[in-house]
Backbone as a chain_set.jsonl record, in Angstrom:
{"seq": "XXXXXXXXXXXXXXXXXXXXXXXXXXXXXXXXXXXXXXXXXXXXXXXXXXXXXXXXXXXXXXXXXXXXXXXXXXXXXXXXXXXXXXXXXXXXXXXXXXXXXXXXXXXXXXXXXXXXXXXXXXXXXXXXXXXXXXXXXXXXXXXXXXXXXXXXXXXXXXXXXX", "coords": {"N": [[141.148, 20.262, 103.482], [139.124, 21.758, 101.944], [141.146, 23.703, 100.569], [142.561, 22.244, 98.235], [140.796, 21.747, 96.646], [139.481, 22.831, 93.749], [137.72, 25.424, 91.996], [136.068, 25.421, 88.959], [135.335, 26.798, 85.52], [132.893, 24.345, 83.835], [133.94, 22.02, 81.22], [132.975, 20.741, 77.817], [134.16, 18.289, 77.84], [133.795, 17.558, 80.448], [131.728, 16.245, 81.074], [130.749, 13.812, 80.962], [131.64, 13.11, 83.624], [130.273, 14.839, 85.197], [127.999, 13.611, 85.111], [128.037, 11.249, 85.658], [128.52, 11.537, 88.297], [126.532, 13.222, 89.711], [124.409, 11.159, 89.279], [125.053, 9.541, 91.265], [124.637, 11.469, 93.472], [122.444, 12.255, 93.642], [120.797, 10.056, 94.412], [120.266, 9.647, 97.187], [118.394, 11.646, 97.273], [116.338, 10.515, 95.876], [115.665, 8.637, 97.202], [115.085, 9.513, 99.702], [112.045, 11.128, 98.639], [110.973, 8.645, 97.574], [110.906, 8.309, 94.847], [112.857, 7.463, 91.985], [112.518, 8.266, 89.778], [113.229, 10.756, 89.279], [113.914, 13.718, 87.644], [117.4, 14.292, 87.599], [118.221, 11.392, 87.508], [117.452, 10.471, 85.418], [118.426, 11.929, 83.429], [120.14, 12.069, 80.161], [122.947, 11.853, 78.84], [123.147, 14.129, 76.308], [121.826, 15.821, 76.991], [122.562, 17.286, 79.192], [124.851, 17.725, 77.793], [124.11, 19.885, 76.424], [123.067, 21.946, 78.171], [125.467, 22.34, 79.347], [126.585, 23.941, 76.93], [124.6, 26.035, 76.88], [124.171, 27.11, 79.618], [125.563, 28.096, 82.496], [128.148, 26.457, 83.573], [129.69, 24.933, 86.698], [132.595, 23.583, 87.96], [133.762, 21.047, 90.681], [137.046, 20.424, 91.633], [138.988, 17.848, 92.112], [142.255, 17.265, 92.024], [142.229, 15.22, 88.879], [140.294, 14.389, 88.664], [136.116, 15.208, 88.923], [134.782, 16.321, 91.714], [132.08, 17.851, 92.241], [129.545, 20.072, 91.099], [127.649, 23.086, 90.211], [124.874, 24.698, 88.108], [123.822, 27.015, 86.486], [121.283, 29.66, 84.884], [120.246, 32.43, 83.356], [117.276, 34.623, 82.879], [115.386, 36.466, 80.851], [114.454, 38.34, 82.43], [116.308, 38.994, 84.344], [116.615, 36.869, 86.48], [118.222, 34.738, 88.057], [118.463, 31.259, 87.202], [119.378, 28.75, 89.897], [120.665, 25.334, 89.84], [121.327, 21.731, 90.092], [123.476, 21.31, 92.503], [125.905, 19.764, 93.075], [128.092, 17.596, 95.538], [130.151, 15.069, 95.986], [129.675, 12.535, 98.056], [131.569, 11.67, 99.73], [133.273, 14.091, 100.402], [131.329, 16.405, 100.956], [129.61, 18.556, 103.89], [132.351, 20.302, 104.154], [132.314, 22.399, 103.42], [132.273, 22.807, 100.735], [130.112, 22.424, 98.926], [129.068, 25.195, 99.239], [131.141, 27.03, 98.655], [130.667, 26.578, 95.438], [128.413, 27.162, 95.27], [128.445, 30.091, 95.81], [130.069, 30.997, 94.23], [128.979, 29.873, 91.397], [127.059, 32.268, 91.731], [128.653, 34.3, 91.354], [129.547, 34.428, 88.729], [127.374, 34.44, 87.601], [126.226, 36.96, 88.69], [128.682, 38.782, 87.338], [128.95, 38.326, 84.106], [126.397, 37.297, 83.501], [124.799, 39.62, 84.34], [122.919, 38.912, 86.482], [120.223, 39.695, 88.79], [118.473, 38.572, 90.883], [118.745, 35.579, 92.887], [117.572, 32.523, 92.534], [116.339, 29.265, 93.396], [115.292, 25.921, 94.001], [113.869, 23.009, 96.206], [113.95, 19.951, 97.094], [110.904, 19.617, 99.969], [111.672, 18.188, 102.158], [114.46, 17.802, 102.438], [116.176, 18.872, 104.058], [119.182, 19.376, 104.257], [119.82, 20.772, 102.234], [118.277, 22.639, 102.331], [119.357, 24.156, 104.607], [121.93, 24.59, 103.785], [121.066, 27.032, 101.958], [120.101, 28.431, 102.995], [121.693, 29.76, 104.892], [123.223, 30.68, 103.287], [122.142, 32.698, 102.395], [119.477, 32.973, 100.818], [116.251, 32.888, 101.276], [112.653, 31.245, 102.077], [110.484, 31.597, 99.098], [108.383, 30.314, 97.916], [106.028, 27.514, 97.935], [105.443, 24.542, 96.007], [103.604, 21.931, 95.538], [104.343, 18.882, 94.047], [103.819, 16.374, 94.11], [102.278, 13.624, 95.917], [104.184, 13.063, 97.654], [106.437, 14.968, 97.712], [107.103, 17.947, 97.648], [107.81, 21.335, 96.368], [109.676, 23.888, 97.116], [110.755, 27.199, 96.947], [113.543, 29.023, 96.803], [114.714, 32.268, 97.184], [117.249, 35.608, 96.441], [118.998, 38.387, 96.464], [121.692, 39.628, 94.765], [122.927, 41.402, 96.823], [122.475, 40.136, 98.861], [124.626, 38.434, 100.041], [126.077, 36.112, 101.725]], "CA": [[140.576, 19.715, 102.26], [138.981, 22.903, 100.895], [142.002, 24.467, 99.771], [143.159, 21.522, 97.421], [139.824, 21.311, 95.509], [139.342, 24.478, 92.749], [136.378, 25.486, 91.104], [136.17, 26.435, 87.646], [134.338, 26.394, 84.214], [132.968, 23.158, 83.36], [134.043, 21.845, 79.741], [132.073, 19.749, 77.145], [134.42, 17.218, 78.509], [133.604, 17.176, 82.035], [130.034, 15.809, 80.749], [130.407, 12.316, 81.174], [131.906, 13.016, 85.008], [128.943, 15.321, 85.952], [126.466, 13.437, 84.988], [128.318, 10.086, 86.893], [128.441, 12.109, 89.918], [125.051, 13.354, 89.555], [123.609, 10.106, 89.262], [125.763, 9.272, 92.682], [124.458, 12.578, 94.499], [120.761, 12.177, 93.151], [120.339, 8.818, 95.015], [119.445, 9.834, 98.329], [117.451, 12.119, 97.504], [115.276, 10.056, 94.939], [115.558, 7.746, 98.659], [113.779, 10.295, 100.12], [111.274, 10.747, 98.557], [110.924, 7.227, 97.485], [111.452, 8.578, 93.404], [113.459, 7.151, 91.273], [112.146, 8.89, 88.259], [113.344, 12.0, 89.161], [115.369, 14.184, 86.205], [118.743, 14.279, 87.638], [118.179, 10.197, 87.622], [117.199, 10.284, 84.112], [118.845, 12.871, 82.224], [120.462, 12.156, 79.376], [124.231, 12.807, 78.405], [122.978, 14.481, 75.295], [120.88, 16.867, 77.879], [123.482, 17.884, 79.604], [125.85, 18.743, 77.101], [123.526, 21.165, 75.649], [123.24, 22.481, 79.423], [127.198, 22.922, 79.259], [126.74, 24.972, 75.891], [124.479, 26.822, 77.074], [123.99, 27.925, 80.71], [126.57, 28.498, 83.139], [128.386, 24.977, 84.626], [130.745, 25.393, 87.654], [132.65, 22.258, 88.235], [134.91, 21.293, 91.269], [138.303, 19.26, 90.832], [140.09, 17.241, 93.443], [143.06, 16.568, 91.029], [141.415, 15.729, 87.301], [138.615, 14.158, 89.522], [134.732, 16.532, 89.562], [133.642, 16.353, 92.463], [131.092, 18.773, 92.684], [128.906, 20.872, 90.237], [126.338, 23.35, 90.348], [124.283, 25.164, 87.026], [122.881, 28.399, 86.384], [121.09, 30.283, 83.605], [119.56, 34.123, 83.673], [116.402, 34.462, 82.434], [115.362, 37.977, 80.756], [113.987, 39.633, 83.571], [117.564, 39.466, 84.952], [116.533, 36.084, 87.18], [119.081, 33.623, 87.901], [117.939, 29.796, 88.322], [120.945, 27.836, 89.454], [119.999, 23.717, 89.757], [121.717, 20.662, 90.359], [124.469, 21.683, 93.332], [125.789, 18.311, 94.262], [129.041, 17.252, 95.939], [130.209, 13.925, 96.252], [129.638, 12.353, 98.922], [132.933, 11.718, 100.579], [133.67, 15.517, 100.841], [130.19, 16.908, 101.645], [130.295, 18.491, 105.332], [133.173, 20.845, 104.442], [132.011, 23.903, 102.936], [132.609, 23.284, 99.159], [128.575, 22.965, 98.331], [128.882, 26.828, 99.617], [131.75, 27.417, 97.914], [130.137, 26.576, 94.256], [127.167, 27.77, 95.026], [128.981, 31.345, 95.919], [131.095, 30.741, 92.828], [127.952, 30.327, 90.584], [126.52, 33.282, 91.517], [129.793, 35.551, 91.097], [129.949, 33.967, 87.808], [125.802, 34.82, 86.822], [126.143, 38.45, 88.105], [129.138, 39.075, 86.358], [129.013, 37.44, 82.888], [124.968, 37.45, 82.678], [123.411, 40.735, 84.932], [122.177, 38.529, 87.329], [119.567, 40.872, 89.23], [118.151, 38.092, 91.94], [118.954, 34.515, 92.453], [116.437, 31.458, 92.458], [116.34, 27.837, 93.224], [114.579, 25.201, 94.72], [114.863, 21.785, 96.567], [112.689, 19.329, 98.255], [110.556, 19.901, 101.251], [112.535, 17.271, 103.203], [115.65, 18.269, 101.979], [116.688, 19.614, 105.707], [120.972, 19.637, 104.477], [119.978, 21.607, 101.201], [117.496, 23.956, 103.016], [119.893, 24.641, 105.704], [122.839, 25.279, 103.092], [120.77, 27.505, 101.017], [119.772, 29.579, 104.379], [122.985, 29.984, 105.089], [124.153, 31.556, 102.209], [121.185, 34.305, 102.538], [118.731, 32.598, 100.9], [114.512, 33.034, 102.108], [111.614, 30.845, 100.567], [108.988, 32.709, 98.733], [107.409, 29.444, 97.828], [106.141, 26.428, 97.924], [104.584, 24.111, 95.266], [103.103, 20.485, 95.56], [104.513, 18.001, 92.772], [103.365, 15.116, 93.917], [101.505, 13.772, 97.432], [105.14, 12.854, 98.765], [107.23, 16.009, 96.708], [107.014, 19.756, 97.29], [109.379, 22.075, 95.99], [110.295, 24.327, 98.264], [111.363, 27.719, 96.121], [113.844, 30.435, 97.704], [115.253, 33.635, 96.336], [118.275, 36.149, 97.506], [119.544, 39.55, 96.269], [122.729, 39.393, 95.137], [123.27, 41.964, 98.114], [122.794, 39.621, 100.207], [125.666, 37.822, 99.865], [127.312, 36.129, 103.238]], "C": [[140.133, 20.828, 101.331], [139.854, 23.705, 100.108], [142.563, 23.495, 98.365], [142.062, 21.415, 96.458], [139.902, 22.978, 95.153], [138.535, 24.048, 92.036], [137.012, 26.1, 90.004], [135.129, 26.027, 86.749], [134.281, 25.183, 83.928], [133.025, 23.387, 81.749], [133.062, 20.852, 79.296], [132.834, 18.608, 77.848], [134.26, 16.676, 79.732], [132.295, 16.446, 81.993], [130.047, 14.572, 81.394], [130.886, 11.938, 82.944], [130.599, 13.617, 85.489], [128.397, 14.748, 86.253], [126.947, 11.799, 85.948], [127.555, 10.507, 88.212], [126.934, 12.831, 90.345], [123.703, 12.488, 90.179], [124.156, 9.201, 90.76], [124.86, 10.195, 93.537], [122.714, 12.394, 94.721], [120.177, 10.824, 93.94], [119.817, 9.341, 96.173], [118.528, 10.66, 98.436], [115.845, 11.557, 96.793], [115.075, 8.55, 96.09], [114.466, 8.286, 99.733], [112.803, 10.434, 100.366], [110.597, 9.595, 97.71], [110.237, 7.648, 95.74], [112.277, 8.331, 92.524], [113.375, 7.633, 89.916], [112.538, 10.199, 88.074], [114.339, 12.604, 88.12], [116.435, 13.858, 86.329], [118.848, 13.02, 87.117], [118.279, 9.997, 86.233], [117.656, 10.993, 82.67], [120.037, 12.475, 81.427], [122.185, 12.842, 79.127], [124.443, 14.123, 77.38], [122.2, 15.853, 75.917], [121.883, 17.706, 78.509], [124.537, 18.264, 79.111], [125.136, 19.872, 76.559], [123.185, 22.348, 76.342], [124.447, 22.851, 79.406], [127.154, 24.035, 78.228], [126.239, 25.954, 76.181], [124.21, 27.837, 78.133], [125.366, 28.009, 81.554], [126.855, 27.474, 84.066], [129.441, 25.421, 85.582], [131.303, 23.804, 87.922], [133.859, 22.566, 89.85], [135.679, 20.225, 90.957], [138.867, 19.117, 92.017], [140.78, 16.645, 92.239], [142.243, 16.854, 89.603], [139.96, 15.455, 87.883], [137.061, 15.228, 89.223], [134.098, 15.659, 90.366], [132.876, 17.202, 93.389], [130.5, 19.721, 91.557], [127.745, 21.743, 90.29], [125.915, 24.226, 88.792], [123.311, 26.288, 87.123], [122.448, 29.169, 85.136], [120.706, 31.547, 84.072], [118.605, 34.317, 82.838], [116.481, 35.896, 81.874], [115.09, 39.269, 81.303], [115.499, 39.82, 84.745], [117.814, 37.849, 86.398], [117.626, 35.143, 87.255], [118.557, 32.292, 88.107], [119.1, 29.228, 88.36], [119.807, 26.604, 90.001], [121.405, 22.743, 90.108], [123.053, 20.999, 90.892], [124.749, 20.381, 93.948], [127.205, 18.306, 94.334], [129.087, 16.311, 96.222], [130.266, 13.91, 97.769], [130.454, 12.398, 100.347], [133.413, 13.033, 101.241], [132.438, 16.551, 101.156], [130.285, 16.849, 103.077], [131.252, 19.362, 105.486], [133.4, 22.216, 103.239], [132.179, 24.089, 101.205], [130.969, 23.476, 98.617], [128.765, 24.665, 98.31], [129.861, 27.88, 98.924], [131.296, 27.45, 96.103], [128.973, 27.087, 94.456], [127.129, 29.865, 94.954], [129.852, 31.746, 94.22], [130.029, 31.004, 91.368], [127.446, 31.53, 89.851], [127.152, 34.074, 91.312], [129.615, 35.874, 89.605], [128.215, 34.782, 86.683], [125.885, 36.097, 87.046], [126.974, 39.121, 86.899], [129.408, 38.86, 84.994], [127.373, 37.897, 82.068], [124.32, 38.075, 82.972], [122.636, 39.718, 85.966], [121.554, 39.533, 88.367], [118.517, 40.059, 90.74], [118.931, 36.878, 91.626], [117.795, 33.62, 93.006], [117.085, 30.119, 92.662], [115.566, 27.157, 94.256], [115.215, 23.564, 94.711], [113.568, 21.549, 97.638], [111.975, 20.027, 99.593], [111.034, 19.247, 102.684], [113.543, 17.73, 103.242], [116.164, 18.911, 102.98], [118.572, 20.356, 105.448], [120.415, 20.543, 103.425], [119.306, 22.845, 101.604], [117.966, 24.743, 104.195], [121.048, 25.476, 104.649], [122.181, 26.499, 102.417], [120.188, 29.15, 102.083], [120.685, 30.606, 104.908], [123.418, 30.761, 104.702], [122.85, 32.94, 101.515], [119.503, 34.261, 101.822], [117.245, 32.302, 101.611], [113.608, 32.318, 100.655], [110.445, 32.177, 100.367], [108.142, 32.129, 98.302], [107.098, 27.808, 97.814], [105.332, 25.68, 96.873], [104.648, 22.701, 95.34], [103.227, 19.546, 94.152], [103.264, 17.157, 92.863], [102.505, 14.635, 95.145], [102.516, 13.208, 98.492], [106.153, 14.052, 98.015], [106.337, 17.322, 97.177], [108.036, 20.75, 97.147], [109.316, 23.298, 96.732], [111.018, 25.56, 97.422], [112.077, 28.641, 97.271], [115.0, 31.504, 96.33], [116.183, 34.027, 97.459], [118.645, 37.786, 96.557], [120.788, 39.401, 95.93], [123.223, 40.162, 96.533], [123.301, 41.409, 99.154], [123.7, 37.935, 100.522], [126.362, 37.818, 101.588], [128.891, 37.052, 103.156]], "O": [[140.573, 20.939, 100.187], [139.466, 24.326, 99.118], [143.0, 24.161, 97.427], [142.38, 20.961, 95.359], [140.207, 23.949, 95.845], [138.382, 22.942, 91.517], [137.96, 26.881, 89.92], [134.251, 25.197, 86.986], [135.35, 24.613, 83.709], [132.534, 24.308, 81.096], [132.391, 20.189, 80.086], [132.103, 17.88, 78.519], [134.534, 15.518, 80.047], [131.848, 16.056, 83.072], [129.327, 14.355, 82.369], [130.62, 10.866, 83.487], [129.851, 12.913, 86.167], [127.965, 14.775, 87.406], [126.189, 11.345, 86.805], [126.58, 10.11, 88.85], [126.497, 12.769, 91.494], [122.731, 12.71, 90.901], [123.505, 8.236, 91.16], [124.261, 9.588, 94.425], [122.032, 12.415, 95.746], [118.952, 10.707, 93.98], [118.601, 9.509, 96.077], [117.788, 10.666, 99.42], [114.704, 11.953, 97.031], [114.411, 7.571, 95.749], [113.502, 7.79, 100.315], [112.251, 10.225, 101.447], [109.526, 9.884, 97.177], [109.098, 7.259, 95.482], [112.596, 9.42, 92.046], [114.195, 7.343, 89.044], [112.332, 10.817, 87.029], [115.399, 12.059, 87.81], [116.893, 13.13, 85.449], [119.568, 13.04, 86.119], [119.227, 9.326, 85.826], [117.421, 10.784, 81.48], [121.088, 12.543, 82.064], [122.503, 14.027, 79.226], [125.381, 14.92, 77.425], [122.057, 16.846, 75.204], [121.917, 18.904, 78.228], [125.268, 19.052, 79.71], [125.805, 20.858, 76.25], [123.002, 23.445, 75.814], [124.513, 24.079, 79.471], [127.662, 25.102, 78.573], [126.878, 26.989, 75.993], [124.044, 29.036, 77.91], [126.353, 27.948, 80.82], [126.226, 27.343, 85.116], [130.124, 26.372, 85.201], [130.486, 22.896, 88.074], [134.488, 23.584, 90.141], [135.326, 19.276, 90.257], [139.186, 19.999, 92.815], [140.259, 15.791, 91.522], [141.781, 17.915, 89.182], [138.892, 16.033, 87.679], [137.384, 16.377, 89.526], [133.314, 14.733, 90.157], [132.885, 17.33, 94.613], [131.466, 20.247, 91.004], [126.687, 21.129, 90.43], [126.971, 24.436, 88.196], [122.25, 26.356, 87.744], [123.331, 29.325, 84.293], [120.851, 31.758, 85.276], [119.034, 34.184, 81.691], [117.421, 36.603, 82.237], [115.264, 40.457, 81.032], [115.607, 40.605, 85.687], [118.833, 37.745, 87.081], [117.925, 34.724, 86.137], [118.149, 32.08, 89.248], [119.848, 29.085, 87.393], [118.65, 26.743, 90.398], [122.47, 23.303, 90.368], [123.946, 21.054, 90.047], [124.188, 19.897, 94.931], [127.796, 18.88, 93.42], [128.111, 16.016, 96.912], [130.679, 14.78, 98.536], [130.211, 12.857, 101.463], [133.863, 13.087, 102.385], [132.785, 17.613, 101.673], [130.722, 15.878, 103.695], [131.487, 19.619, 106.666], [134.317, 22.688, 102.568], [132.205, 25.145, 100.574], [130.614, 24.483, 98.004], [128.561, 25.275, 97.26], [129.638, 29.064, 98.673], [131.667, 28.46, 95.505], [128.488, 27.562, 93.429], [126.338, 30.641, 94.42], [129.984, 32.728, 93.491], [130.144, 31.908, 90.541], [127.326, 31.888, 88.68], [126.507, 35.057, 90.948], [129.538, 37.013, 89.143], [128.116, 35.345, 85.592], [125.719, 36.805, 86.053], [126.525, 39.718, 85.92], [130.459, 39.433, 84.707], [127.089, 38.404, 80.983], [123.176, 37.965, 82.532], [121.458, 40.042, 86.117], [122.386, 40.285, 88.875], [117.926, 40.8, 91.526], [119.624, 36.78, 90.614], [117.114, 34.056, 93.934], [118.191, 29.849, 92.194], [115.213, 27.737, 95.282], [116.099, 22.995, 94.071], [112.804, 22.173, 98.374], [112.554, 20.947, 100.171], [110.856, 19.621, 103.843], [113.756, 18.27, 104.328], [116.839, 19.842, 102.539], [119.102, 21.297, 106.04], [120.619, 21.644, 103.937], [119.711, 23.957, 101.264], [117.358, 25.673, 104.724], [121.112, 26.705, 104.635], [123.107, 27.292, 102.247], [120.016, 30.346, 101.848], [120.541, 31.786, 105.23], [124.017, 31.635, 105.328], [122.837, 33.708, 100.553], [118.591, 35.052, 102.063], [117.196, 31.453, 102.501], [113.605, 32.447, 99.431], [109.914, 33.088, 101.003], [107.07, 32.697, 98.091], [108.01, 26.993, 97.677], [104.249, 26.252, 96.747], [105.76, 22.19, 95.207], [102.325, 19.511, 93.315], [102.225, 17.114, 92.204], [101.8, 15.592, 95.467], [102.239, 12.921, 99.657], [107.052, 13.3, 97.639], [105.132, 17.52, 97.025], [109.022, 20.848, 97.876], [108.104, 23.507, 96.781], [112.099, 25.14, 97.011], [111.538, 28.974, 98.327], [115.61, 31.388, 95.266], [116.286, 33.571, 98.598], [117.82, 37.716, 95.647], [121.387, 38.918, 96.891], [123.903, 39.502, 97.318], [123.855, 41.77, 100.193], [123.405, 36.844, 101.01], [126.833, 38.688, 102.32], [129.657, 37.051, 104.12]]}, "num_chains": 1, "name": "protein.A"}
């Protein structure tokens, strides 16, 4: 299966698939923690194209299909945050999360100086905190949203690239 899907640049047109698949991927975790209000849930087509213009989208393609996306910007101190890494469901389990999320970051050092990388993800979140481990990822923090929500931050070097 991994060889037939290819990552690449998301377009303004891929908008209205993202944000489908998004709103697919975002369910169990707004199951979770019993949230429904959460951004991914609520964001806006008009939000996310302006996210396409201006930070760095990675999409994946089975055929014309996306399924899979993750987002990254670089802050001025050289920081990367990437965000919303989701894979449809059906093909989650077979290494493409790891593949876009590797893809991302190729894409933020070379393009924008990326000088660390950043992101965060529930405190439950056991499949995203394992993937994110994986790929060299250590937390450096934790912060309390809500009294069922804590975000869960981790950082990496690019050096320390699997």
């Amino acid at each position: 299966m991994g060889t037939s899907v290819t990552i690449s640049t998301a377009t303004d047109d891929d908008g209205e698939q993202i944000l489908k698949l998004q709103y697919l991927c975002y369910q169990a975790e707004a199951a979770l923690y019993d949230d429904y209000g959460i951004e991914p849930l609520t964001q806006t087509l008009d939000s996310l194209r302006a996210e396409l213009a201006e930070g760095c989208v990675m999409v994946a393609r089975l055929g014309r299909e996306v399924v899979g996306s993750v987002r990254g910007t670089v802050d001025a101190d050289g920081t990367a945050r990437i965000g919303k890494l989701i894979v449809h469901p059906r093909l989650q389990r077979h290494g493409l999360g790891g593949r876009l999320l590797a893809a991302v970051e190729r894409r933020l050092a070379e393009e924008r100086s990326a000088k660390r990388y950043r992101l965060f993800t529930g405190h439950r979140s056991e499949g995203n905190l394992r993937l994110y481990r994986n790929h060299g990822y250590a937390p450096v923090g934790t912060e309390q949203l809500t009294r069922r929500l804590s975000l869960v931050t981790l950082e990496k070097e690019p050096s320390a690239a699997p």
